[in-house]
Amino acid sequence: MKKKYRIFILTFFTSFIVLISIGSIFMMMPDKNDKSNHSSMISDAYIPKSQDNLSILLIGRDRSENNALFFTLMRFDAQHAVLSLTGIPTQTQISVGLQNDTLNRYFQRGGAIDAVRAVKQALRVSVDRYALLDENSLITLADSLQGVEFNIRDDMVNESVNIRKGYQLLDGKRFKDIILFDTEYQLDLEMAKELIEQRITPQLIEKADNLFTKITGSIETNISFYDFESRKPALRHWIQNYSSQTEIFTFEGRYSDDTFLLSEDSVIRYRQTVYHLAGTESE
């Protein structure tokens, strides 16, 4: 069970910190040609379309060992106004052509490109972009947002971490220590709501340029400025009209030795729930 708990913690928090850090910058940046006041930013006239959907594979990387620490598939569904976060165990067994290996091994051999290809094959869905993060990235991202305030329910102590329970402001290093802390500590879904309420605010407009510089310098990604620029109406619509609705999907399966075998029923439910695909239908 420890593997499952750690996967949840890593994927859950990294996904939100990346979303908040990158996405909110572009969500909140005013258009250069928009001369109207703040109230005009409300996206009542926006018509959701499939072209605004975007799926990003987030990969936590251990540079010293060329290992993936976690994989999170983040899906922004503009048509249904929801963000979905899904953790995929690093040891998930996947067949690509004649090759059968773990997701981590695909990443080790072929980097993010091969990892994306493997995830697309395993889930039979589209994956548009990737983003690679390491421990320094997590620290930079959290510090760029002036930390995160939340309640630590239990003391977290080992040879390198000493964080006591209680409501507190966590800087980047302590934030990183928590999401990498190797225990069965579960942070619940209420934390997602707290993170969004704290950090996705109009105040980010004032520091958008500095945040963008810091973030793009700390993450290796093929996400382009255009990816978010073109989706600003959809993102504003999601934030202002749907209160940044976010859902977590958890894959079911079983561990066999050192590999994780995805349940086919779970994959089908994922495709139906997150991508709204039926049977063998593709996007």
Short mmCIF file of C-alpha atoms in Angstrom, two decimals:
data_model
loop_
_atom_site.label_atom_id
_atom_site.label_comp_id
_atom_site.label_asym_id
_atom_site.label_seq_id
_atom_site.Cartn_x
_atom_site.Cartn_y
_atom_site.Cartn_z
CA MET A 1 0.00 0.00 0.00
CA LYS A 2 2.90 2.36 0.60
CA LYS A 3 3.59 2.61 -3.12
CA LYS A 4 0.00 3.63 -3.81
CA TYR A 5 -0.03 6.29 -1.07
CA ARG A 6 3.19 7.83 -2.26
CA ILE A 7 2.04 7.89 -5.87
CA PHE A 8 -1.09 9.74 -4.80
CA ILE A 9 0.78 12.36 -2.79
CA LEU A 10 3.41 12.99 -5.46
CA THR A 11 1.03 13.20 -8.38
CA PHE A 12 -1.64 15.16 -6.56
CA PHE A 13 0.51 18.02 -5.34
CA THR A 14 2.85 18.27 -8.29
CA SER A 15 -0.04 18.49 -10.68
CA PHE A 16 -1.65 21.34 -8.79
CA ILE A 17 1.54 23.30 -8.35
CA VAL A 18 2.28 23.06 -12.08
CA LEU A 19 -1.28 24.01 -12.97
CA ILE A 20 -1.28 26.97 -10.61
CA SER A 21 2.19 28.13 -11.63
CA ILE A 22 1.96 27.88 -15.41
CA GLY A 23 -1.73 27.96 -16.17
CA SER A 24 -2.76 30.80 -13.92
CA ILE A 25 -0.16 33.12 -15.40
CA PHE A 26 -1.72 32.85 -18.80
CA MET A 27 -5.25 32.69 -17.46
CA MET A 28 -4.86 35.99 -15.66
CA MET A 29 -2.71 37.92 -18.14
CA PRO A 30 -4.86 40.51 -19.91
CA ASP A 31 -4.93 40.48 -23.71
CA LYS A 32 -2.86 43.25 -25.25
CA ASN A 33 -5.84 44.42 -27.33
CA ASP A 34 -8.34 44.23 -24.48
CA LYS A 35 -9.05 47.78 -23.34
CA SER A 36 -12.14 46.96 -21.33
CA ASN A 37 -12.34 46.86 -17.56
CA HIS A 38 -11.91 43.83 -15.29
CA SER A 39 -15.58 42.86 -15.42
CA SER A 40 -15.31 42.16 -19.14
CA MET A 41 -12.97 39.26 -18.37
CA ILE A 42 -15.97 37.16 -17.33
CA SER A 43 -16.25 34.69 -20.18
CA ASP A 44 -20.04 34.49 -20.61
CA ALA A 45 -19.65 34.64 -24.37
CA TYR A 46 -17.16 31.80 -24.51
CA ILE A 47 -18.37 28.72 -26.36
CA PRO A 48 -16.48 25.57 -25.26
CA LYS A 49 -14.84 23.62 -28.06
CA SER A 50 -12.76 20.46 -28.29
CA GLN A 51 -9.76 22.34 -29.67
CA ASP A 52 -9.26 23.90 -26.24
CA ASN A 53 -8.87 20.54 -24.50
CA LEU A 54 -5.28 19.82 -23.46
CA SER A 55 -3.56 16.77 -21.92
CA ILE A 56 -0.13 17.08 -20.31
CA LEU A 57 2.04 14.27 -18.93
CA LEU A 58 3.87 15.55 -15.85
CA ILE A 59 7.04 13.61 -15.06
CA GLY A 60 8.99 13.87 -11.83
CA ARG A 61 12.64 13.17 -12.55
CA ASP A 62 15.53 12.03 -10.39
CA ARG A 63 18.49 13.43 -12.34
CA SER A 64 21.10 11.50 -10.37
CA GLU A 65 19.68 8.11 -11.28
CA ASN A 66 17.77 8.91 -14.50
CA ASN A 67 14.62 7.62 -12.82
CA ALA A 68 11.05 8.84 -12.97
CA LEU A 69 9.68 9.57 -9.50
CA PHE A 70 6.09 9.89 -10.70
CA PHE A 71 3.87 10.29 -13.74
CA THR A 72 0.70 12.39 -13.68
CA LEU A 73 -1.64 12.82 -16.62
CA MET A 74 -3.32 16.22 -16.36
CA ARG A 75 -6.34 16.77 -18.60
CA PHE A 76 -8.04 20.13 -19.09
CA ASP A 77 -11.49 19.53 -20.59
CA ALA A 78 -12.80 22.85 -21.86
CA GLN A 79 -16.10 21.40 -23.05
CA HIS A 80 -16.98 20.04 -19.61
CA ALA A 81 -15.15 22.78 -17.68
CA VAL A 82 -13.12 20.43 -15.49
CA LEU A 83 -9.49 19.60 -14.79
CA SER A 84 -8.70 15.93 -14.17
CA LEU A 85 -5.57 14.62 -12.47
CA THR A 86 -4.53 10.98 -12.74
CA GLY A 87 -1.48 9.31 -11.25
CA ILE A 88 0.13 6.48 -13.22
CA PRO A 89 2.52 4.23 -11.23
CA THR A 90 6.09 4.33 -12.52
CA GLN A 91 6.18 0.54 -12.63
CA THR A 92 3.09 0.21 -14.83
CA GLN A 93 3.62 -2.57 -17.36
CA ILE A 94 2.94 -1.39 -20.93
CA SER A 95 3.29 -3.05 -24.33
CA VAL A 96 4.35 -0.86 -27.25
CA GLY A 97 4.68 -2.87 -30.44
CA LEU A 98 6.86 -5.88 -29.65
CA GLN A 99 8.27 -4.23 -26.54
CA ASN A 100 6.86 -4.93 -23.07
CA ASP A 101 8.31 -2.91 -20.21
CA THR A 102 7.54 -0.55 -17.35
CA LEU A 103 6.69 3.08 -17.90
CA ASN A 104 9.84 4.08 -16.02
CA ARG A 105 12.00 1.96 -18.33
CA TYR A 106 10.49 3.63 -21.40
CA PHE A 107 11.37 6.97 -19.84
CA GLN A 108 14.91 5.86 -19.00
CA ARG A 109 15.57 4.74 -22.57
CA GLY A 110 13.75 7.36 -24.58
CA GLY A 111 12.99 10.25 -22.25
CA ALA A 112 9.68 12.10 -22.15
CA ILE A 113 8.85 11.34 -25.79
CA ASP A 114 8.88 7.57 -25.23
CA ALA A 115 7.00 7.96 -21.94
CA VAL A 116 4.26 9.91 -23.71
CA ARG A 117 4.08 7.25 -26.43
CA ALA A 118 3.75 4.49 -23.83
CA VAL A 119 0.97 6.28 -21.92
CA LYS A 120 -0.96 6.89 -25.13
CA GLN A 121 -0.66 3.20 -25.96
CA ALA A 122 -1.69 2.01 -22.49
CA LEU A 123 -4.73 4.28 -22.13
CA ARG A 124 -5.61 4.71 -25.82
CA VAL A 125 -6.02 8.47 -25.41
CA SER A 126 -4.30 11.59 -26.67
CA VAL A 127 -1.40 13.15 -24.75
CA ASP A 128 -0.53 16.55 -26.19
CA ARG A 129 2.44 17.79 -24.15
CA TYR A 130 4.88 16.87 -21.39
CA ALA A 131 6.65 18.67 -18.55
CA LEU A 132 9.69 17.39 -16.64
CA LEU A 133 10.27 18.42 -13.03
CA ASP A 134 12.98 17.69 -10.48
CA GLU A 135 13.32 18.60 -6.81
CA ASN A 136 14.70 22.05 -7.63
CA SER A 137 11.71 22.67 -9.90
CA LEU A 138 9.31 21.92 -7.07
CA ILE A 139 11.15 24.30 -4.75
CA THR A 140 11.21 27.08 -7.37
CA LEU A 141 7.55 26.64 -8.22
CA ALA A 142 6.36 26.76 -4.62
CA ASP A 143 8.61 29.71 -3.72
CA SER A 144 7.44 31.60 -6.81
CA LEU A 145 3.93 31.39 -5.38
CA GLN A 146 5.11 32.52 -1.92
CA GLY A 147 4.54 29.10 -0.45
CA VAL A 148 1.40 27.22 0.46
CA GLU A 149 -0.61 27.42 3.67
CA PHE A 150 -2.18 24.20 4.92
CA ASN A 151 -2.63 21.98 7.91
CA ILE A 152 -0.13 19.18 8.54
CA ARG A 153 -2.11 16.51 10.39
CA ASP A 154 0.80 14.47 11.71
CA ASP A 155 4.45 15.10 12.49
CA MET A 156 6.72 14.24 9.56
CA VAL A 157 10.17 13.36 10.82
CA ASN A 158 13.08 11.32 9.48
CA GLU A 159 16.83 11.84 9.02
CA SER A 160 16.33 14.71 6.57
CA VAL A 161 12.83 16.03 7.31
CA ASN A 162 11.47 17.65 10.48
CA ILE A 163 8.02 19.13 9.94
CA ARG A 164 5.61 19.30 12.85
CA LYS A 165 1.84 19.04 12.61
CA GLY A 166 -0.29 22.16 12.52
CA TYR A 167 -1.49 24.88 10.17
CA GLN A 168 1.50 26.64 8.65
CA LEU A 169 3.04 28.38 5.67
CA LEU A 170 5.39 26.04 3.82
CA ASP A 171 8.20 27.39 1.68
CA GLY A 172 9.52 25.57 -1.39
CA LYS A 173 11.94 23.29 0.43
CA ARG A 174 9.43 22.18 3.04
CA PHE A 175 6.80 21.74 0.36
CA LYS A 176 9.19 19.51 -1.60
CA ASP A 177 10.05 17.55 1.55
CA ILE A 178 6.39 16.83 2.20
CA ILE A 179 5.50 15.54 -1.27
CA LEU A 180 8.59 13.33 -1.31
CA PHE A 181 8.20 12.13 2.27
CA ASP A 182 8.20 8.34 2.19
CA THR A 183 5.35 7.42 4.54
CA GLU A 184 1.74 6.38 4.27
CA TYR A 185 0.65 9.96 5.02
CA GLN A 186 -2.39 10.85 2.89
CA LEU A 187 -3.26 14.44 2.08
CA ASP A 188 -6.96 14.65 1.32
CA LEU A 189 -8.86 16.28 -1.49
CA GLU A 190 -9.70 19.31 0.66
CA MET A 191 -6.10 20.42 0.10
CA ALA A 192 -6.75 20.79 -3.63
CA LYS A 193 -9.55 23.27 -2.99
CA GLU A 194 -7.35 25.19 -0.55
CA LEU A 195 -4.48 25.41 -3.02
CA ILE A 196 -6.72 26.72 -5.79
CA GLU A 197 -8.44 29.27 -3.56
CA GLN A 198 -5.11 30.55 -2.27
CA ARG A 199 -3.20 30.82 -5.51
CA ILE A 200 -5.45 31.29 -8.53
CA THR A 201 -6.33 34.92 -7.94
CA PRO A 202 -6.33 38.19 -9.91
CA GLN A 203 -3.34 39.30 -7.84
CA LEU A 204 -1.15 37.05 -10.00
CA ILE A 205 -1.48 39.56 -12.83
CA GLU A 206 0.91 41.90 -11.07
CA LYS A 207 3.74 39.35 -11.00
CA ALA A 208 2.97 37.40 -14.18
CA ASP A 209 6.20 38.35 -15.98
CA ASN A 210 8.48 37.36 -13.10
CA LEU A 211 6.59 34.14 -12.50
CA PHE A 212 6.82 33.18 -16.16
CA THR A 213 10.58 33.74 -16.19
CA LYS A 214 11.13 31.64 -13.08
CA ILE A 215 8.85 28.82 -14.14
CA THR A 216 10.05 28.39 -17.70
CA GLY A 217 13.62 28.39 -16.38
CA SER A 218 12.95 25.54 -13.96
CA ILE A 219 10.89 23.13 -16.09
CA GLU A 220 11.80 21.22 -19.24
CA THR A 221 8.67 21.14 -21.38
CA ASN A 222 7.26 21.35 -24.89
CA ILE A 223 4.31 23.44 -23.66
CA SER A 224 4.34 26.63 -25.71
CA PHE A 225 3.13 30.13 -25.01
CA TYR A 226 0.55 29.62 -27.73
CA ASP A 227 -0.85 26.55 -25.96
CA PHE A 228 -2.01 28.74 -23.09
CA GLU A 229 -2.51 31.99 -24.97
CA SER A 230 -5.06 30.31 -27.23
CA ARG A 231 -6.86 28.78 -24.23
CA LYS A 232 -7.22 31.86 -22.06
CA PRO A 233 -10.95 32.23 -22.79
CA ALA A 234 -11.52 28.56 -21.85
CA LEU A 235 -9.43 28.85 -18.70
CA ARG A 236 -11.19 32.04 -17.59
CA HIS A 237 -14.51 30.34 -18.24
CA TRP A 238 -13.45 27.40 -16.06
CA ILE A 239 -12.22 29.57 -13.18
CA GLN A 240 -14.96 32.18 -13.10
CA ASN A 241 -18.03 30.12 -13.96
CA TYR A 242 -17.12 26.71 -12.56
CA SER A 243 -14.88 27.66 -9.60
CA SER A 244 -11.89 25.80 -11.07
CA GLN A 245 -13.67 22.45 -10.83
CA THR A 246 -11.11 19.67 -10.42
CA GLU A 247 -11.47 15.90 -10.21
CA ILE A 248 -9.07 13.14 -9.22
CA PHE A 249 -9.16 9.78 -11.00
CA THR A 250 -7.39 6.80 -9.43
CA PHE A 251 -6.45 3.78 -11.51
CA GLU A 252 -7.13 0.33 -10.15
CA GLY A 253 -4.87 -2.64 -10.69
CA ARG A 254 -2.50 -4.94 -8.87
CA TYR A 255 1.20 -5.27 -8.22
CA SER A 256 2.94 -8.38 -9.49
CA ASP A 257 6.50 -8.53 -8.18
CA ASP A 258 7.90 -5.11 -9.13
CA THR A 259 5.37 -4.20 -11.82
CA PHE A 260 1.89 -2.68 -11.73
CA LEU A 261 -0.80 -4.20 -13.95
CA LEU A 262 -3.57 -1.77 -14.89
CA SER A 263 -7.12 -3.07 -14.69
CA GLU A 264 -8.72 -2.95 -18.13
CA ASP A 265 -12.05 -2.04 -16.54
CA SER A 266 -10.29 0.87 -14.85
CA VAL A 267 -8.84 2.04 -18.17
CA ILE A 268 -12.28 1.91 -19.77
CA ARG A 269 -13.77 3.93 -16.90
CA TYR A 270 -10.96 6.46 -17.23
CA ARG A 271 -11.58 6.91 -20.95
CA GLN A 272 -15.30 7.32 -20.33
CA THR A 273 -14.99 9.60 -17.30
CA VAL A 274 -12.10 11.84 -18.29
CA TYR A 275 -12.04 11.73 -22.11
CA HIS A 276 -15.73 10.91 -22.63
CA LEU A 277 -14.88 8.12 -25.05
CA ALA A 278 -17.01 5.02 -25.52
CA GLY A 279 -15.57 1.55 -26.10
CA THR A 280 -12.72 1.64 -28.61
CA GLU A 281 -13.57 5.17 -29.73
CA SER A 282 -10.60 7.54 -30.13
CA GLU A 283 -10.41 11.31 -30.12
#
